[in-house]
PDB file of C-alpha atoms in Angstrom:
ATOM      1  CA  UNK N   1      58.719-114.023 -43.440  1.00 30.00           C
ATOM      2  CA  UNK N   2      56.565-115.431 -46.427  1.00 31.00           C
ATOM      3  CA  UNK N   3      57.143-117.204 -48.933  1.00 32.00           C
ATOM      4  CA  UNK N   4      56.342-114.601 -51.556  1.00 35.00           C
ATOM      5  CA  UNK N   5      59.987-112.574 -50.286  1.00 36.00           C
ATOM      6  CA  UNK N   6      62.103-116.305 -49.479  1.00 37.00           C
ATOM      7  CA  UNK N   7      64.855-116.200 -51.842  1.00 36.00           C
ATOM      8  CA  UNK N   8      65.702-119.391 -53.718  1.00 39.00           C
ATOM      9  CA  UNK N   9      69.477-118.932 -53.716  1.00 39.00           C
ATOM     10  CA  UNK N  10      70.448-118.476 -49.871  1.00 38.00           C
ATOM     11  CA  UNK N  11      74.135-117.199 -49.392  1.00 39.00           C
ATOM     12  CA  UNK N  12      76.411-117.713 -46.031  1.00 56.00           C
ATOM     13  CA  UNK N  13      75.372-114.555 -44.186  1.00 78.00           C
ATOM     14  CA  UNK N  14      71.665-115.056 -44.981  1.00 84.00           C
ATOM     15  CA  UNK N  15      69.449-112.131 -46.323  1.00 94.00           C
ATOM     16  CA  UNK N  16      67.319-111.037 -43.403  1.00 94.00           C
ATOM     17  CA  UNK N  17      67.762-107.481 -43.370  1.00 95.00           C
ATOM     18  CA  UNK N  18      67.120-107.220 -47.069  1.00 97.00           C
ATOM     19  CA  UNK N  19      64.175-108.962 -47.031  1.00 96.00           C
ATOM     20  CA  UNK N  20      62.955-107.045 -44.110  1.00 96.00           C
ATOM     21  CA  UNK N  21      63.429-103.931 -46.149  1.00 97.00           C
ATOM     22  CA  UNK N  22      61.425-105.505 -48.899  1.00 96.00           C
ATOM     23  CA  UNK N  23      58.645-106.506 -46.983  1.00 97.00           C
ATOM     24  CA  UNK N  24      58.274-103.037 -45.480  1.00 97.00           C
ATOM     25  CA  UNK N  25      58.467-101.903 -49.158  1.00 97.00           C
ATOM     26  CA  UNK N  26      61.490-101.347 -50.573  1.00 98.00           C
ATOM     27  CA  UNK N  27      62.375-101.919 -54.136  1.00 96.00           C
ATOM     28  CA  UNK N  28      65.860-101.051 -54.847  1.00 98.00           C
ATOM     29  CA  UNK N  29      67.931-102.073 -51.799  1.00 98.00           C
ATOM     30  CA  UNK N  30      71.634-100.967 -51.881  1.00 98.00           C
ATOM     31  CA  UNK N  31      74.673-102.157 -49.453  1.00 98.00           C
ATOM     32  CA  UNK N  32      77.436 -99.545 -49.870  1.00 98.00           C
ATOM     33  CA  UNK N  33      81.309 -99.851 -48.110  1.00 98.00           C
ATOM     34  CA  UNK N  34      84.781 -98.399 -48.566  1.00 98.00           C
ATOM     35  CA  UNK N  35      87.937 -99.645 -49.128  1.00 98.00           C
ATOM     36  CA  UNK N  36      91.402 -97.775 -48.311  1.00 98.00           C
ATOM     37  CA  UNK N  37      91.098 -95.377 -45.360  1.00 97.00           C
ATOM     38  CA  UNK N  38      94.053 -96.272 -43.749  1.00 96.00           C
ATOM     39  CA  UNK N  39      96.913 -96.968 -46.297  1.00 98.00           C
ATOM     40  CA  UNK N  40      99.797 -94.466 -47.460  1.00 97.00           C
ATOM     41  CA  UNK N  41      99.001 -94.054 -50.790  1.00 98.00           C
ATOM     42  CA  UNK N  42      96.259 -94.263 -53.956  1.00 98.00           C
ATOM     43  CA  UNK N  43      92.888 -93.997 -53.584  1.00 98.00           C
ATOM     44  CA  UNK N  44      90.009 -94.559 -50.962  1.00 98.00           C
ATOM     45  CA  UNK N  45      87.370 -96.759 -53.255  1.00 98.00           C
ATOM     46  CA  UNK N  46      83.602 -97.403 -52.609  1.00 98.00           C
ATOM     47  CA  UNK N  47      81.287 -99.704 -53.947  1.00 98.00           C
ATOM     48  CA  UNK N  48      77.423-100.002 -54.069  1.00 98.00           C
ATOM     49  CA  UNK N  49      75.627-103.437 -54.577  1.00 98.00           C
ATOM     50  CA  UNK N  50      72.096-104.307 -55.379  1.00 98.00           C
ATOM     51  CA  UNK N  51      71.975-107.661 -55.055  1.00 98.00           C
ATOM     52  CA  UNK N  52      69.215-109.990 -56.766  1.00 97.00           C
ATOM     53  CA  UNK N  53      67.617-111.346 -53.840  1.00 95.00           C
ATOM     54  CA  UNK N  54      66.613-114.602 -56.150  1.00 94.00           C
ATOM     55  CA  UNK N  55      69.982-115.091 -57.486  1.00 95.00           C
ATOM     56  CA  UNK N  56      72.590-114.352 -54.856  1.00 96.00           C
ATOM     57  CA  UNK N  57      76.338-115.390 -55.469  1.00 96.00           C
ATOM     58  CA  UNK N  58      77.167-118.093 -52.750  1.00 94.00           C
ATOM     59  CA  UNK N  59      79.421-117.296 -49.781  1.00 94.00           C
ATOM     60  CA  UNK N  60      79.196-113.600 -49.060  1.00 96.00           C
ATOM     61  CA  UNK N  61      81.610-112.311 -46.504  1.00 95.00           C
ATOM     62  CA  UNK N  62      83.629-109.625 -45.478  1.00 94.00           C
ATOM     63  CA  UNK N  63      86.002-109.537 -48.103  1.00 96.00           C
ATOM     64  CA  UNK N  64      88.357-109.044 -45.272  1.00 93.00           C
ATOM     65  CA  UNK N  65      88.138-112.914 -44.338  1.00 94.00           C
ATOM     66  CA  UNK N  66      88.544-114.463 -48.192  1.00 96.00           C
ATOM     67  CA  UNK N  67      91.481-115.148 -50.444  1.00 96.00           C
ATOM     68  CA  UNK N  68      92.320-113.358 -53.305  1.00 96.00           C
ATOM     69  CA  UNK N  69      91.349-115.683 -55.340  1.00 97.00           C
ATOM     70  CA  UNK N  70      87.385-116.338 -53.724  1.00 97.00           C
ATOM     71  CA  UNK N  71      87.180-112.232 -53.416  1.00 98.00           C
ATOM     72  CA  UNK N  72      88.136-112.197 -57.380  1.00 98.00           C
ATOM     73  CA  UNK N  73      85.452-115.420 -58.317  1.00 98.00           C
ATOM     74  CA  UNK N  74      82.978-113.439 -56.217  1.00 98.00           C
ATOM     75  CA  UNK N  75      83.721-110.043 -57.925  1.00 98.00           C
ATOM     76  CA  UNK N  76      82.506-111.622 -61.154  1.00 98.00           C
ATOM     77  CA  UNK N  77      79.830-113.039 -59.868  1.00 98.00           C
ATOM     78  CA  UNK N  78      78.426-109.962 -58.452  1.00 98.00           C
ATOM     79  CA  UNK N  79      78.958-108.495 -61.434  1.00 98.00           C
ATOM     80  CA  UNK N  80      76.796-110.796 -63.610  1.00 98.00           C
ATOM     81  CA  UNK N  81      74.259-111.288 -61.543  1.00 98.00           C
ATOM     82  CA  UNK N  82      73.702-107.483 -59.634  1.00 98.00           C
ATOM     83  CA  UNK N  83      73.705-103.984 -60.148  1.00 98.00           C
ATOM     84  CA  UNK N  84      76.969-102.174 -59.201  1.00 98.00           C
ATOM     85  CA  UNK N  85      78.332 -98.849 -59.020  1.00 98.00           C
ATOM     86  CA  UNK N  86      82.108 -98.197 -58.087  1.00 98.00           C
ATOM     87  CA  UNK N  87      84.101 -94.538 -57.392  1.00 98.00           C
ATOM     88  CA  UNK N  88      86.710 -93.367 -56.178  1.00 98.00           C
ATOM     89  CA  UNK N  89      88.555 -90.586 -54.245  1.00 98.00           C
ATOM     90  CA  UNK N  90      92.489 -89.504 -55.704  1.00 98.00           C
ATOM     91  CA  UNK N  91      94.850 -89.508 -53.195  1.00 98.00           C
ATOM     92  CA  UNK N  92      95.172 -85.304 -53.960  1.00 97.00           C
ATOM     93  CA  UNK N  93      91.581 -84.897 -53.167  1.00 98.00           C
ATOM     94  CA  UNK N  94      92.132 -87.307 -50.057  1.00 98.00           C
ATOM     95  CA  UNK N  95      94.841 -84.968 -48.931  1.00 97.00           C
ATOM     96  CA  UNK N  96      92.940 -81.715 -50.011  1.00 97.00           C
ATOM     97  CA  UNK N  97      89.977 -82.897 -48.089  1.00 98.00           C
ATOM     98  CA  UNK N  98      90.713 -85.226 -45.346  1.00 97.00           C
ATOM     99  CA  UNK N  99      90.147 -88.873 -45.742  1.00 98.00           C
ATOM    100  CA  UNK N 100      86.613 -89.012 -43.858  1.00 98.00           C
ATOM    101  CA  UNK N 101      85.292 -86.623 -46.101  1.00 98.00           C
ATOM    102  CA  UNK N 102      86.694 -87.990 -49.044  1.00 98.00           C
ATOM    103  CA  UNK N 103      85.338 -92.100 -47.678  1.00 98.00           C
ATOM    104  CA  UNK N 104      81.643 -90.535 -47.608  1.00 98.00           C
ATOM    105  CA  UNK N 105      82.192 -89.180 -50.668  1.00 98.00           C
ATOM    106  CA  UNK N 106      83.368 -92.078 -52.589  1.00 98.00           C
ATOM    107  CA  UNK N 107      80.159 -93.850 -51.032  1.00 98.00           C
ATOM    108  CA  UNK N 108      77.739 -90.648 -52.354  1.00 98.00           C
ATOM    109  CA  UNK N 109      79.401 -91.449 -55.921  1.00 98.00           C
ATOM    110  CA  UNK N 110      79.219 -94.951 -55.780  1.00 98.00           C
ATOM    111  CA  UNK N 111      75.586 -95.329 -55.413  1.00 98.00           C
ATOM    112  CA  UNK N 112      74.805 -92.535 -57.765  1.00 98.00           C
ATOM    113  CA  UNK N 113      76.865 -94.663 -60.221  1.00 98.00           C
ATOM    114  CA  UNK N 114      74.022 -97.462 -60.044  1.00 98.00           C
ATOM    115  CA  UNK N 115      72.004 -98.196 -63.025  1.00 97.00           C
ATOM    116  CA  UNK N 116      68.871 -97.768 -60.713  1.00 97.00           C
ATOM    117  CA  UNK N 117      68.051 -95.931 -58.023  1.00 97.00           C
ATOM    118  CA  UNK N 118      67.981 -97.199 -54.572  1.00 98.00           C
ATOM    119  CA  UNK N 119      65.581 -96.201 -52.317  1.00 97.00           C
ATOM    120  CA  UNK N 120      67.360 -97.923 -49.576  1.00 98.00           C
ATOM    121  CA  UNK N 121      70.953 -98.154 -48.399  1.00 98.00           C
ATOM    122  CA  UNK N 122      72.661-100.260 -45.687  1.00 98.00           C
ATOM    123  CA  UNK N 123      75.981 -98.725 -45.257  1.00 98.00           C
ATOM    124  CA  UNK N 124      79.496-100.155 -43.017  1.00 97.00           C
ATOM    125  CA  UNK N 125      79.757 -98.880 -40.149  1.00 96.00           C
ATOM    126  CA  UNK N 126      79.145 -95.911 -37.728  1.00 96.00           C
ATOM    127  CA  UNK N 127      79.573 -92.796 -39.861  1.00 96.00           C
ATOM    128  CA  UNK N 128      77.408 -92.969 -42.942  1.00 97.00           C
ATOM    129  CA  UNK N 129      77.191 -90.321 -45.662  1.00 97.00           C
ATOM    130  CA  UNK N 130      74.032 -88.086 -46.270  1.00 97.00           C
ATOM    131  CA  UNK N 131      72.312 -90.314 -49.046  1.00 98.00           C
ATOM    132  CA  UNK N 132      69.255 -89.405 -51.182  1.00 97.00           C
ATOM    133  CA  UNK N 133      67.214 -92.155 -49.638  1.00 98.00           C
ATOM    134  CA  UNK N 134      66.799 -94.016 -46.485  1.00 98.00           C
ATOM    135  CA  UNK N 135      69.746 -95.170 -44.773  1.00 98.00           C
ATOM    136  CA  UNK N 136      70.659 -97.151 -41.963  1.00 97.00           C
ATOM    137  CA  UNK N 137      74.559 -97.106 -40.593  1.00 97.00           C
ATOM    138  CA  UNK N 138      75.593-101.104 -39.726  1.00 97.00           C
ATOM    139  CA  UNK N 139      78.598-101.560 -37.643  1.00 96.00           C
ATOM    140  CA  UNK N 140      80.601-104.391 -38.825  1.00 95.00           C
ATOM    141  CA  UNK N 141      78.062-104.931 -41.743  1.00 95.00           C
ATOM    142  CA  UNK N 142      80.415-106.317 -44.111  1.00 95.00           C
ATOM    143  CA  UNK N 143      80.300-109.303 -42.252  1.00 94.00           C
ATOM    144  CA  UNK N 144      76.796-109.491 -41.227  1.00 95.00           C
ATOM    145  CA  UNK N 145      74.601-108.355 -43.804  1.00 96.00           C
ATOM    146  CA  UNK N 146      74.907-109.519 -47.932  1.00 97.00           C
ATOM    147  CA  UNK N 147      74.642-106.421 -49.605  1.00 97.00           C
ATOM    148  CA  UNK N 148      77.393-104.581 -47.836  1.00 98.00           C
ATOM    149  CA  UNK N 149      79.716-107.775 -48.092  1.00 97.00           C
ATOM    150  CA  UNK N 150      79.258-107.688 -51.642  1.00 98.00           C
ATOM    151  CA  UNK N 151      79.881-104.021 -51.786  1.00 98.00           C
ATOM    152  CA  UNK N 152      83.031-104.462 -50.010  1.00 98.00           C
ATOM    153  CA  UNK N 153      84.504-107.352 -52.362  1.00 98.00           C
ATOM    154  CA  UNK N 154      84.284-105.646 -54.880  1.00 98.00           C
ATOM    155  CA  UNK N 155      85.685-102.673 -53.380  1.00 98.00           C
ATOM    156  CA  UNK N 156      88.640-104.703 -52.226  1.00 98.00           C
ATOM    157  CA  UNK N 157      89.186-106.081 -55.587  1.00 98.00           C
ATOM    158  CA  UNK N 158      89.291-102.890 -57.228  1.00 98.00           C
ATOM    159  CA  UNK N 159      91.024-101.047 -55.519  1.00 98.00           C
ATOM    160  CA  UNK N 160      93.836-104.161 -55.229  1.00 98.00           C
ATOM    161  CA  UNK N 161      93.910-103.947 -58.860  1.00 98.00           C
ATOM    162  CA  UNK N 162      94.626-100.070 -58.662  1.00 98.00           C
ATOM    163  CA  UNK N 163      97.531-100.520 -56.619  1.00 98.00           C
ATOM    164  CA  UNK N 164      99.001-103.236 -58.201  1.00 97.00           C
ATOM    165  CA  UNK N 165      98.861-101.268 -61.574  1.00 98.00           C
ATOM    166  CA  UNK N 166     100.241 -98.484 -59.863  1.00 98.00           C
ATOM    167  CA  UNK N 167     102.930-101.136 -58.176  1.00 97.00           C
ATOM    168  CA  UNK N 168     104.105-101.627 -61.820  1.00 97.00           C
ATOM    169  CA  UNK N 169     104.754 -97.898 -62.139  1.00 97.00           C
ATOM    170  CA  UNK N 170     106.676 -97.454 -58.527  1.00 97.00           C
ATOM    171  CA  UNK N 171     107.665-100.941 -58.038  1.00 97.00           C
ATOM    172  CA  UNK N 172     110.008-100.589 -54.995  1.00 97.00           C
ATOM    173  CA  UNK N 173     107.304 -99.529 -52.650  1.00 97.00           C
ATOM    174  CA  UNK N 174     105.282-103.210 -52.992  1.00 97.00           C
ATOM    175  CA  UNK N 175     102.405-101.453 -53.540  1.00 98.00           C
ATOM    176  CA  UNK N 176     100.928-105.218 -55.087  1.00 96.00           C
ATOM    177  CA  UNK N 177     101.493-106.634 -51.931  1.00 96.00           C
ATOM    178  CA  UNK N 178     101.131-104.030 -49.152  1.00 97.00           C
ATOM    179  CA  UNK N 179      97.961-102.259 -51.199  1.00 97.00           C
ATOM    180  CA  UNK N 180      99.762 -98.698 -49.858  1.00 97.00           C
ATOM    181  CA  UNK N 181      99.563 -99.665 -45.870  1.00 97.00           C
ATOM    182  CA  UNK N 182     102.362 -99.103 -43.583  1.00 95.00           C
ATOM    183  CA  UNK N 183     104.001-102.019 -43.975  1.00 96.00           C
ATOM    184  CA  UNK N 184     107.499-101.762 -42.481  1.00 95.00           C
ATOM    185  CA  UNK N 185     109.136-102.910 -45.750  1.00 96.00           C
ATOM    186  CA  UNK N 186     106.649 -99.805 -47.219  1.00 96.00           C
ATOM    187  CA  UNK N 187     108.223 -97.478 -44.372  1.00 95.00           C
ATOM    188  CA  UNK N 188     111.614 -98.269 -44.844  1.00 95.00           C
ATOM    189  CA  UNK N 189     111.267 -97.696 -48.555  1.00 96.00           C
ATOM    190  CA  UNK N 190     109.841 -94.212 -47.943  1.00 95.00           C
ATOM    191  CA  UNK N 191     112.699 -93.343 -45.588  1.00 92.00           C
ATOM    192  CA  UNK N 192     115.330 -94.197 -48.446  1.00 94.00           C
ATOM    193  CA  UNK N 193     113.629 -93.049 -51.100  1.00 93.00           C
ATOM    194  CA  UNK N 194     111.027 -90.574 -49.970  1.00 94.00           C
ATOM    195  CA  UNK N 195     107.129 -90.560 -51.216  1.00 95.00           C
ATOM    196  CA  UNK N 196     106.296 -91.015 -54.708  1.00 96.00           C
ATOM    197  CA  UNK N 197     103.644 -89.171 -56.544  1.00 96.00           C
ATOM    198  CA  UNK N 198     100.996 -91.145 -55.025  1.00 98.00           C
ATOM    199  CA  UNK N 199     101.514 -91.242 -51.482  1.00 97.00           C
ATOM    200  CA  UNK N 200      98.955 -89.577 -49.363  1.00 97.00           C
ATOM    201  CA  UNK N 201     101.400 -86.396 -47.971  1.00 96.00           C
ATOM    202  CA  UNK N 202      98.456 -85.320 -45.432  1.00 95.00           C
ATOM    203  CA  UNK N 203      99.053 -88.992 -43.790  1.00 95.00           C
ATOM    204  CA  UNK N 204     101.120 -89.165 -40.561  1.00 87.00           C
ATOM    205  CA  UNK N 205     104.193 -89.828 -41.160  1.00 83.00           C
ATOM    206  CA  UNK N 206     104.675 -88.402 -44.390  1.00 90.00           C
ATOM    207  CA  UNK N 207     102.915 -85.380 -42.684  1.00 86.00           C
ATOM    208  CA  UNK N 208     106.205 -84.305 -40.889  1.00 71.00           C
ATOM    209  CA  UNK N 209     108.613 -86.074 -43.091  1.00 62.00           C
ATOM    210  CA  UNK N 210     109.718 -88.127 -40.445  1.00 50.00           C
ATOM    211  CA  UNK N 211     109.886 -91.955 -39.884  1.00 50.00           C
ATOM    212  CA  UNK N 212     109.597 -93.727 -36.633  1.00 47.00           C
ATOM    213  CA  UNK N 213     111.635 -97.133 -37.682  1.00 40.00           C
TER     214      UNK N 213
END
């Protein structure tokens, strides 16, 4: 590494694979992830990052292992300082579709929602969508490489603020604090009350309309 491509701001993960792509020649380096495959209800969400490799927020991680409060004081500061792109996938299209289909597309919308246009993208996990540039497939990036860990902060933040808006609407399923996952407070709920407009009906158990409590 030189010092021409050392960036002055380092953040907790470091930026090796970033500045590898640079150096090989790389101009507009995207991390992408997803947030939501697995819960009942609302939307799978994707976000793309292109981080400033000279001005990178401090104390990147897998928005997995923060607080609410660090993923939300991160969020911003992605924001300012990088370009972003967020979609999402409705619930209906999730069902329609299938939820892998409808992750990879969330991740094909999210980059094309960039103000620029990456010409490389380090995507979470094992199972990446068919991107119009290079791509490389990182398992367990979100915690090892910057751009995807900012990609799936924000995610996580947006998508927590979609489901708490939504908790306002359908209060008694928690959807604020369970985010739509099969919480058994969220189970028993459905079981009472059955699904609300918003609940993913292809998802097992709604599937058969039957609850294993």
């Amino acid at each position: 590494m030189t010092e021409a491509i050392r960036p002055k701001q380092k953040t907790g993960l470091g930026l090796a694979r970033e500045l590898s792509a640079r150096a090989q020649g790389f101009t507009c380096i995207a991390g992408l992830d997803e947030v939501g495959r697995g819960p009942l209800a609302g939307p799978v969400v994707s976000a793309a990052v292109v981080l400033d490799l000279d001005n990178v927020p401090k104390g990147l991680a897998d928005s997995k292992a923060l607080t609410a409060a660090r993923r939300e004081a991160l969020f911003a500061e992605i924001l300012a300082t990088s370009h972003v792109g967020i979609a999402s996938v409705s619930h209906r299209d999730i069902d329609t579709i299938n939820i892998r289909q409808a992750s990879l597309l969330a991740m094909c919308r999210a980059l094309a929602a960039l103000p620029c246009t990456p010409d490389m993208a380090f995507v979470d996990g094992n199972d990446p969508p068919a991107l119009p540039c290079a791509t490389e497939a990182v398992i367990k990036g979100d915690s090892s490489i910057a751009s995807i860990a900012a990609a799936s902060i924000v995610a996580k933040v947006v998508r927590d603020r979609m489901m708490a808006r939504l908790g306002n609407a359908y209060p008694a399923y928690g959807f604020a604090s369970n985010a739509g996952y099969s919480t058994r407070a969220h189970l028993t709920v459905i079981a009472s009350e059955g699904p609300c407009p918003f609940h993913r009906l292809s998802f097992s158990p709604l599937r058969q309309g039957l609850l294993d409590l």
